mmCIF file with all atom_site columns, C-alpha atoms in Angstrom:
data_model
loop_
_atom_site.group_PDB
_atom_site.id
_atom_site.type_symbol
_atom_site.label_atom_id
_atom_site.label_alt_id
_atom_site.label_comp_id
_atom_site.label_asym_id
_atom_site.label_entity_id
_atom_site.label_seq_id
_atom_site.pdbx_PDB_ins_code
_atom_site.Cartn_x
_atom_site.Cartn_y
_atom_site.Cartn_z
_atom_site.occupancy
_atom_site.B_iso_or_equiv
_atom_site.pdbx_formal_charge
_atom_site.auth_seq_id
_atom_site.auth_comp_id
_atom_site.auth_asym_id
_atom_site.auth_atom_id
_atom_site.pdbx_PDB_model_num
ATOM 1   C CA . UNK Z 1 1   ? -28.953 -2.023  15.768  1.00 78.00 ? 1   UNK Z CA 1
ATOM 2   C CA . UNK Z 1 2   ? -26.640 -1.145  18.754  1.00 90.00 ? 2   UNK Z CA 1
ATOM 3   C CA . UNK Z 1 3   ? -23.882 1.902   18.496  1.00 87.00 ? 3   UNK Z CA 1
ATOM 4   C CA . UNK Z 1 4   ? -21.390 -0.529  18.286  1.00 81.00 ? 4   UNK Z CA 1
ATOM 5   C CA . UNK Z 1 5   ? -22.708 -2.776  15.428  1.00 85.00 ? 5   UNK Z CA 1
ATOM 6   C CA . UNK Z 1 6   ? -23.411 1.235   13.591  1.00 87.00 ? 6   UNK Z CA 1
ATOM 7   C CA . UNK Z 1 7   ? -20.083 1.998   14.292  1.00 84.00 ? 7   UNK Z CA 1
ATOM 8   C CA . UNK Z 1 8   ? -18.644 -1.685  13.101  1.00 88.00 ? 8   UNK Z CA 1
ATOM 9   C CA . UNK Z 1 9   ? -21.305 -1.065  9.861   1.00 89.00 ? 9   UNK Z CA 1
ATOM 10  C CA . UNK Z 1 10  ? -19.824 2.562   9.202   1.00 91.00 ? 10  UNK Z CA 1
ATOM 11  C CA . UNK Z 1 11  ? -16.244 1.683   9.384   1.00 90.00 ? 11  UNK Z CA 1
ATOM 12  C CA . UNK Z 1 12  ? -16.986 -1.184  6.900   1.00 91.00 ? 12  UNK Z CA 1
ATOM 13  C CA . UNK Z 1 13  ? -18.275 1.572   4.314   1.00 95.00 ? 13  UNK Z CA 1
ATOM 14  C CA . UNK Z 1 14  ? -15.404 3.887   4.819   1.00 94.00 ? 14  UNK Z CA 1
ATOM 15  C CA . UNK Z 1 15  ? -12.756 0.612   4.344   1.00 93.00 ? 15  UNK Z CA 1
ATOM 16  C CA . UNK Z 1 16  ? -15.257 0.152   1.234   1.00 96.00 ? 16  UNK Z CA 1
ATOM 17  C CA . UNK Z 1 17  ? -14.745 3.621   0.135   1.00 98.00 ? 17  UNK Z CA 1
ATOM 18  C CA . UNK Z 1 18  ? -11.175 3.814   0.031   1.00 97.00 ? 18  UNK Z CA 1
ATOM 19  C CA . UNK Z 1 19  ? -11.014 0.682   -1.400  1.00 97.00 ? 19  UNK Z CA 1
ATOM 20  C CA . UNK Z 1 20  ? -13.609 1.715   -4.120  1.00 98.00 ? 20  UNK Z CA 1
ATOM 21  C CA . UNK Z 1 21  ? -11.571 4.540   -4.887  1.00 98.00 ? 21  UNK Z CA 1
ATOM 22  C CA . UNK Z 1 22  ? -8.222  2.545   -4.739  1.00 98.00 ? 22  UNK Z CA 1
ATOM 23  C CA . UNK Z 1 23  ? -9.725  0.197   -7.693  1.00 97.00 ? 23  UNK Z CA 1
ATOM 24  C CA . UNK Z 1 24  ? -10.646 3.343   -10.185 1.00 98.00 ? 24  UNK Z CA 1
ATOM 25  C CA . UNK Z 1 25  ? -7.282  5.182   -9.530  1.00 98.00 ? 25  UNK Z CA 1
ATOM 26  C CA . UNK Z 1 26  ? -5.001  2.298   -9.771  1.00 98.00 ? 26  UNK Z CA 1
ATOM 27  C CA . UNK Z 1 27  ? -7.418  -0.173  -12.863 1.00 97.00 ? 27  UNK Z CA 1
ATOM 28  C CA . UNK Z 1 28  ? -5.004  0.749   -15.786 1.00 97.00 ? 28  UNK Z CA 1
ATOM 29  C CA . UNK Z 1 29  ? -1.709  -0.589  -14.366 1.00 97.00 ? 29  UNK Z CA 1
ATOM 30  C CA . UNK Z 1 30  ? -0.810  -3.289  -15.915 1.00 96.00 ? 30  UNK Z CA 1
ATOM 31  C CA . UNK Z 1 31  ? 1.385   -5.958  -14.491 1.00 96.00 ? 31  UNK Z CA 1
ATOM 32  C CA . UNK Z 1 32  ? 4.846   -5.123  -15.082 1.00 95.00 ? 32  UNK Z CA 1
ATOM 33  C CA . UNK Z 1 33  ? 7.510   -7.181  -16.482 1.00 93.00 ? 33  UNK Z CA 1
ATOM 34  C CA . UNK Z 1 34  ? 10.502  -8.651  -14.670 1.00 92.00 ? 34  UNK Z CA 1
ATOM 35  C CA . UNK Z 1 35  ? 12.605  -7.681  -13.335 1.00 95.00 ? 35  UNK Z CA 1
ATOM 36  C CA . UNK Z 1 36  ? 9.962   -6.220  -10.329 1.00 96.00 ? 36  UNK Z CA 1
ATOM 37  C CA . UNK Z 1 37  ? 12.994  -5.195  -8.207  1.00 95.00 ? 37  UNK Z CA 1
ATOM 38  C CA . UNK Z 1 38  ? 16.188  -2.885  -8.052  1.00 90.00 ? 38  UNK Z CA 1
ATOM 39  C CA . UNK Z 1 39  ? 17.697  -6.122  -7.775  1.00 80.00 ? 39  UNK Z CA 1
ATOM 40  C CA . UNK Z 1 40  ? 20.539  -4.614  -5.251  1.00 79.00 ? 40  UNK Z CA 1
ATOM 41  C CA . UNK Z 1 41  ? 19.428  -6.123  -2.178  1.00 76.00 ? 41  UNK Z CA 1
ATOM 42  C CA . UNK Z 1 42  ? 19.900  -9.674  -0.915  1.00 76.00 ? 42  UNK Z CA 1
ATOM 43  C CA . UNK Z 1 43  ? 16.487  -10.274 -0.660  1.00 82.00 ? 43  UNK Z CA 1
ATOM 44  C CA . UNK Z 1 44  ? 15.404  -8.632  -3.966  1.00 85.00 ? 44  UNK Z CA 1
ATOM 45  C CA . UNK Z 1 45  ? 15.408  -12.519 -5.278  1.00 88.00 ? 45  UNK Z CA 1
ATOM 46  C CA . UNK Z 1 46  ? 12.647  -13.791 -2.870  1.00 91.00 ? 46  UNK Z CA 1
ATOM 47  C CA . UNK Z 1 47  ? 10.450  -10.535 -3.978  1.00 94.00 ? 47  UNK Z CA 1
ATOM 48  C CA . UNK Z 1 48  ? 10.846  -12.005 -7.435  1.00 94.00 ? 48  UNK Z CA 1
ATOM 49  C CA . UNK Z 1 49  ? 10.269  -15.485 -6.873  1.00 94.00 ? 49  UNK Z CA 1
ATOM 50  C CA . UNK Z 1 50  ? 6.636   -14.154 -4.593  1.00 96.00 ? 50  UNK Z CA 1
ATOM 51  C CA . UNK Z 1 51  ? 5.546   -11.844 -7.215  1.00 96.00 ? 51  UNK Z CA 1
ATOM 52  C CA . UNK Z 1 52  ? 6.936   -12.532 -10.858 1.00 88.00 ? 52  UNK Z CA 1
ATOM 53  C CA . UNK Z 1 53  ? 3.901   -13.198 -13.228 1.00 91.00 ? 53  UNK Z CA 1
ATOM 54  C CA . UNK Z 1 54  ? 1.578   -13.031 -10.211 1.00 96.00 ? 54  UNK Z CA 1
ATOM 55  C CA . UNK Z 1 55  ? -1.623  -10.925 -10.746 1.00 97.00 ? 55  UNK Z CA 1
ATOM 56  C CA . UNK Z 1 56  ? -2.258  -8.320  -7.701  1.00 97.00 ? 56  UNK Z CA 1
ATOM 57  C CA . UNK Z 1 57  ? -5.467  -10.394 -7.231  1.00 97.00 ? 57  UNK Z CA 1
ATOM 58  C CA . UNK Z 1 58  ? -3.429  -13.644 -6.922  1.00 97.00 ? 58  UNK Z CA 1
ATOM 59  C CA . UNK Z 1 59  ? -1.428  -12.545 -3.934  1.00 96.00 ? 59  UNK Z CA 1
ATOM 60  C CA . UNK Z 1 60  ? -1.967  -14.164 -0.782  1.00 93.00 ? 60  UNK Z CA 1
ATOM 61  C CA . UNK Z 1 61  ? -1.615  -13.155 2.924   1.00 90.00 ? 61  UNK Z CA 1
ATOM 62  C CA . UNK Z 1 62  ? 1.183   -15.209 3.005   1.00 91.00 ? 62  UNK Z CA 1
ATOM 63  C CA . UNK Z 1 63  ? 3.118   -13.871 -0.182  1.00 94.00 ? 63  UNK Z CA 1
ATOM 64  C CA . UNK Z 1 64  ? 2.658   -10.623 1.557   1.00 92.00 ? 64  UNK Z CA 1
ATOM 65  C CA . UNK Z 1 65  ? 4.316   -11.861 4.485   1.00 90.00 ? 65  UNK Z CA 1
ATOM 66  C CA . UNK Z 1 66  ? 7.015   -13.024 2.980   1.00 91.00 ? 66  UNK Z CA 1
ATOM 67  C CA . UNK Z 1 67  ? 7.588   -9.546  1.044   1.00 92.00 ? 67  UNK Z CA 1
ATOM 68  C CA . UNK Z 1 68  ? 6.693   -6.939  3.452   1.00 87.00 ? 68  UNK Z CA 1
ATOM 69  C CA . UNK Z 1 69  ? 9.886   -5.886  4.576   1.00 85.00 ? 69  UNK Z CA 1
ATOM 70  C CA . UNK Z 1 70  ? 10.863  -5.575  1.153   1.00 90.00 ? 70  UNK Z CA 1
ATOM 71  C CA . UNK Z 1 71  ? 8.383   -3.546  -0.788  1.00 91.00 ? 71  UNK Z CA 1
ATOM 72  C CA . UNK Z 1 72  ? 11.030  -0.855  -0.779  1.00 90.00 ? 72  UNK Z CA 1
ATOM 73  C CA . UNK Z 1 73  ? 13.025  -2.953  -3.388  1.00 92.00 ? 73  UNK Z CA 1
ATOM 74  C CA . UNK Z 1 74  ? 10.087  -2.909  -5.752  1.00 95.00 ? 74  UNK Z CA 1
ATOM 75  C CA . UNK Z 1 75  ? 10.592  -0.246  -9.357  1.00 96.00 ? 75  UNK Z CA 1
ATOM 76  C CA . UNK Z 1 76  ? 7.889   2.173   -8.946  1.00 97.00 ? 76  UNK Z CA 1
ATOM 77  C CA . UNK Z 1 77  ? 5.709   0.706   -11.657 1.00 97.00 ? 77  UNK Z CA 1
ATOM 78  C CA . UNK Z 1 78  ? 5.736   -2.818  -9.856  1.00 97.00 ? 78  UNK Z CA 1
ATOM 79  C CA . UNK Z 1 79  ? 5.178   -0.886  -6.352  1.00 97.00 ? 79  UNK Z CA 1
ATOM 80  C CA . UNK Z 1 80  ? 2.199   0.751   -7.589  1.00 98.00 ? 80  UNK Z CA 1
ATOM 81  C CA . UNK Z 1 81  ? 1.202   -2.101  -9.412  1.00 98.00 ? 81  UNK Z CA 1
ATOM 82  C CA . UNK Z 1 82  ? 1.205   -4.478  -5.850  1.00 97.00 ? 82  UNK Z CA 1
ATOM 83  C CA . UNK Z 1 83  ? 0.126   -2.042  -3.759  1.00 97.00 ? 83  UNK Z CA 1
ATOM 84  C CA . UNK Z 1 84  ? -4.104  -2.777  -4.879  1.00 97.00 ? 84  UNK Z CA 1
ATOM 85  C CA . UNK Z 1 85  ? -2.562  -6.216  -3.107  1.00 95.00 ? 85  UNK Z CA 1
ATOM 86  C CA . UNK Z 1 86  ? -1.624  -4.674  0.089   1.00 93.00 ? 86  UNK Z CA 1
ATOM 87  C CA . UNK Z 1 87  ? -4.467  -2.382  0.110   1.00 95.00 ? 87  UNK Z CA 1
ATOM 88  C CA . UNK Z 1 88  ? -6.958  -5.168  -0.570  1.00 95.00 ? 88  UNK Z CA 1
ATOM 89  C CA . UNK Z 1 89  ? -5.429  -7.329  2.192   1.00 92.00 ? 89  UNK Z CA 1
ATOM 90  C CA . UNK Z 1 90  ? -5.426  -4.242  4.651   1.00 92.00 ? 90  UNK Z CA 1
ATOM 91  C CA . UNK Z 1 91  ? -8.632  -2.939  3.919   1.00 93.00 ? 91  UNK Z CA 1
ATOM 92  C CA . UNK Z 1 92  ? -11.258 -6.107  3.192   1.00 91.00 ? 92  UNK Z CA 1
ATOM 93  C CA . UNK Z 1 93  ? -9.505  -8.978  4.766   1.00 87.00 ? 93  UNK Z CA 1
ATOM 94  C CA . UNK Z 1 94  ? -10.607 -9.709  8.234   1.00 72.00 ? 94  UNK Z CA 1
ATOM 95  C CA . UNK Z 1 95  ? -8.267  -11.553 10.449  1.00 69.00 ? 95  UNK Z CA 1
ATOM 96  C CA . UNK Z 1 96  ? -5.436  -10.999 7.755   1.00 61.00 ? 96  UNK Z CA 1
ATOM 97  C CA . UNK Z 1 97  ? -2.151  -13.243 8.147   1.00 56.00 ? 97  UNK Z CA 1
ATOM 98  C CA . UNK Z 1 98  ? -0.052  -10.670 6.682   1.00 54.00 ? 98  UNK Z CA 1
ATOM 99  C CA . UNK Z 1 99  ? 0.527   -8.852  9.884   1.00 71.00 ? 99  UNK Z CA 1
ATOM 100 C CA . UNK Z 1 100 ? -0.733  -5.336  9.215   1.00 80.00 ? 100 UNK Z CA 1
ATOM 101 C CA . UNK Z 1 101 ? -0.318  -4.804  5.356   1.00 82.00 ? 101 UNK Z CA 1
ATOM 102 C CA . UNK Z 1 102 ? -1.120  -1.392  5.919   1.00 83.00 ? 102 UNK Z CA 1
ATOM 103 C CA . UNK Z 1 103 ? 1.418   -0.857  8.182   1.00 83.00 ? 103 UNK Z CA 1
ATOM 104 C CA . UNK Z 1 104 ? 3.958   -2.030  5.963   1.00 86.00 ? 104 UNK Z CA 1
ATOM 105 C CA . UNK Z 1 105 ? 2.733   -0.157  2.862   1.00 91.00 ? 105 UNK Z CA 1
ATOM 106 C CA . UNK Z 1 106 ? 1.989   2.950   4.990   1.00 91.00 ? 106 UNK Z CA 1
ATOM 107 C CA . UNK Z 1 107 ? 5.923   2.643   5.895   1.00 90.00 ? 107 UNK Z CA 1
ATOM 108 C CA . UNK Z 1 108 ? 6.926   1.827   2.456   1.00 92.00 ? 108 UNK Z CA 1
ATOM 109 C CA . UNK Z 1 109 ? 5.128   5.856   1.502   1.00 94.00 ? 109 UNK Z CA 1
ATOM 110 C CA . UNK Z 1 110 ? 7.147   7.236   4.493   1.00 92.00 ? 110 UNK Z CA 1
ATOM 111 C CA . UNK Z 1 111 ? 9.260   9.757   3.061   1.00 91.00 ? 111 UNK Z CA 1
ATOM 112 C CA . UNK Z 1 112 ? 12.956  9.742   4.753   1.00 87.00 ? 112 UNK Z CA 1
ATOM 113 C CA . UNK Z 1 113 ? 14.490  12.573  6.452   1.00 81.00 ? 113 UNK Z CA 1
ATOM 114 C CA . UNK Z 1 114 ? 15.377  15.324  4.446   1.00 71.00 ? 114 UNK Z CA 1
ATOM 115 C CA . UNK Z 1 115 ? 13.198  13.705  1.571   1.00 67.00 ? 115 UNK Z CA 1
ATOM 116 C CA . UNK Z 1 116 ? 16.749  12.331  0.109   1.00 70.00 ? 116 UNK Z CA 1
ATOM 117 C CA . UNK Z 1 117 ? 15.566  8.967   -1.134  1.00 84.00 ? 117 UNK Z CA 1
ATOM 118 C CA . UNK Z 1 118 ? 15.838  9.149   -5.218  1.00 89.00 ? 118 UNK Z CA 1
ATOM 119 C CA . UNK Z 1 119 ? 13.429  5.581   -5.370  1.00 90.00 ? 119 UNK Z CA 1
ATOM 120 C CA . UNK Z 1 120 ? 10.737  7.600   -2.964  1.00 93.00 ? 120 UNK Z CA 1
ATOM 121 C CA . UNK Z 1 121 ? 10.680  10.406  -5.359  1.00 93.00 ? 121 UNK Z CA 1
ATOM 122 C CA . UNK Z 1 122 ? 10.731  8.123   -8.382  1.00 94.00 ? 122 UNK Z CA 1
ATOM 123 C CA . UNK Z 1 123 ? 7.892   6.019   -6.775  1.00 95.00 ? 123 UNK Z CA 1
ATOM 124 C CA . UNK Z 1 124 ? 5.510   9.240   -5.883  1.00 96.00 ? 124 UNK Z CA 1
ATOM 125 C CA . UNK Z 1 125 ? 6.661   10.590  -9.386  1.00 96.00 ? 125 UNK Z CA 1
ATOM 126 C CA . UNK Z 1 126 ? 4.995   7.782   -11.247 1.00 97.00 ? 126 UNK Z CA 1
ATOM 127 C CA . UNK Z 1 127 ? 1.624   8.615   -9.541  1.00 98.00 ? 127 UNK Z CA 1
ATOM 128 C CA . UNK Z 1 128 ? -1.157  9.990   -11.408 1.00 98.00 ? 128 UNK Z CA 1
ATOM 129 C CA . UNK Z 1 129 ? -3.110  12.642  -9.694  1.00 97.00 ? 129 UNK Z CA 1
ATOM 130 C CA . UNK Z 1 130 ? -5.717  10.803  -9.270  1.00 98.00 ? 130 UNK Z CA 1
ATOM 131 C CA . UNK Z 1 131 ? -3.646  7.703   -8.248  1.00 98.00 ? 131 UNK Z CA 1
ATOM 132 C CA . UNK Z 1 132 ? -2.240  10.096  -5.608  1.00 97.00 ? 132 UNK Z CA 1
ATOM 133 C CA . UNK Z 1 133 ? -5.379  11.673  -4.182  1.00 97.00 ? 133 UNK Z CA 1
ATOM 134 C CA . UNK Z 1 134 ? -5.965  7.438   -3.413  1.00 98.00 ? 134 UNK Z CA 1
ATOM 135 C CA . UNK Z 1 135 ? -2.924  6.977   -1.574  1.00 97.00 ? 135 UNK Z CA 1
ATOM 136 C CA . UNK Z 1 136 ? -3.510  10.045  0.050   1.00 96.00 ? 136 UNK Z CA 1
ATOM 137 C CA . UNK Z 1 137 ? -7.394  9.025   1.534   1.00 96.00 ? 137 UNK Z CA 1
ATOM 138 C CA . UNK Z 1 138 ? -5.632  5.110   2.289   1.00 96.00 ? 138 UNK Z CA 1
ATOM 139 C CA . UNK Z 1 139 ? -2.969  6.833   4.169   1.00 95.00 ? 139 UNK Z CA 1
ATOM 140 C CA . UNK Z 1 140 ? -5.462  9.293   5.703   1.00 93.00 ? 140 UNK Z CA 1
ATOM 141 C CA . UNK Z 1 141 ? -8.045  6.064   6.875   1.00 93.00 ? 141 UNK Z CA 1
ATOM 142 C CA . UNK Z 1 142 ? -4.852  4.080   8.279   1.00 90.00 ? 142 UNK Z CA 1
ATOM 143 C CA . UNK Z 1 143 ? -3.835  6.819   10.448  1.00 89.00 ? 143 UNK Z CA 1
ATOM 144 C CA . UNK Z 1 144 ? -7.433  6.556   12.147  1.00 81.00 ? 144 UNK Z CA 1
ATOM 145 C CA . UNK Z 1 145 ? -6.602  3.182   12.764  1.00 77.00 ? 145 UNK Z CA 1
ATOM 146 C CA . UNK Z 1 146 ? -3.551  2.517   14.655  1.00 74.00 ? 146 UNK Z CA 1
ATOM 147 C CA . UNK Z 1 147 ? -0.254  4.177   15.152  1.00 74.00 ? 147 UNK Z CA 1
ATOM 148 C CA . UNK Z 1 148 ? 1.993   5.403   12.388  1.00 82.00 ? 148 UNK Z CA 1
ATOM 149 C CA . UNK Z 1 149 ? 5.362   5.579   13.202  1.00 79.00 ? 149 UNK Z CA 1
ATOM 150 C CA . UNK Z 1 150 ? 6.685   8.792   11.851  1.00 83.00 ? 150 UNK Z CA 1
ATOM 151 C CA . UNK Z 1 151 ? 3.254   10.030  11.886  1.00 88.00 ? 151 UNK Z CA 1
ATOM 152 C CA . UNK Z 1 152 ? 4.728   13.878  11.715  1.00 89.00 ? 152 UNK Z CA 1
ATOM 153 C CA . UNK Z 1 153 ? 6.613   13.062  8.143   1.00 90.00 ? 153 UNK Z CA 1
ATOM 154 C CA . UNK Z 1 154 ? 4.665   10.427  6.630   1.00 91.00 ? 154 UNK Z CA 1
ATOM 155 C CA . UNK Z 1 155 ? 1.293   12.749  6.848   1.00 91.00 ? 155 UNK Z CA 1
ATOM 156 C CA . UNK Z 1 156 ? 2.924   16.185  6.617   1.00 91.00 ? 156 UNK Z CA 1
ATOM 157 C CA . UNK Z 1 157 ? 4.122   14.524  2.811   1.00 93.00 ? 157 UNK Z CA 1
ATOM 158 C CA . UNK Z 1 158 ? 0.503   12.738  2.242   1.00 94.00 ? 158 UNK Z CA 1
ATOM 159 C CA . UNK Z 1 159 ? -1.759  15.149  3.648   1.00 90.00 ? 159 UNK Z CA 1
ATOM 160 C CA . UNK Z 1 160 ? -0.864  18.935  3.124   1.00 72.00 ? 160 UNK Z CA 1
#
């Protein structure tokens, strides 16, 4: 086996890994009911029509393209709920369609400036311990990957 194909073979395990740990954290939330959303943005509808009654395992590259710059409009327990989705597609799906669902998640846990955003506090508030120690190692594994913007605030929150 060449360095490369070890490295390729390693990095596999460690997406693995955080999914693994992803699937215990997160297996006893249940798919909320509807309304998903906040319902106070203009786009809050299309989240609904993509993810109303729709398993986490049912969603598609594609749905997730169609909600990613949304996610934000999501209640926390339908955030958490979809984020096994985004996590799935950004951490086992090769060649994903979604255009870097771990981006968008990883932006969606960005805390804003000042921490003033009651639905960020709400959403992180709804986290187990161990649902946030999971966030925290996806979070940590995406930032070895590829550039975060507001790297400084998103890991100074995640990663004490």
């Amino acid at each position: 086996m060449t360095e490369d194909e070890m490295d390729e073979l390693n990095e596999r395990r460690h997406r693995e890994e955080v999914w693994a740990g992803i699937c215990a954290a997160f297996e006893s939330r249940v798919r909320p009911d509807v309304p998903l959303t906040f319902e106070d943005r203009p786009t809050a509808e299309d989240v609904e029509n993509v993810l109303a009654g729709k398993d986490w395992r049912a969603v598609t590259s594609s749905d997730l393209l169609r909600i990613r710059l949304d996610v934000n409009s999501l209640k926390p327990e339908a955030f958490w709920y979809y984020f096994r989705a985004f996590a799935y597609h950004a951490l086992l799906v090769e060649e994903c369609s979604a255009d870097d669902p771990g981006g968008w998640m990883v932006a969606a846990l960005t805390p804003l400036e000042g921490n003033n955003s009651s639905r960020f506090r709400q959403r992180v508030e709804a986290l187990s311990a161990w649902e946030r120690a999971s966030v925290r190692r996806f979070v940590r594994w995406y930032d070895g990957e590829t550039y975060i913007a507001n790297r400084d605030r998103v890991l100074e929150f995640w990663l004490p």
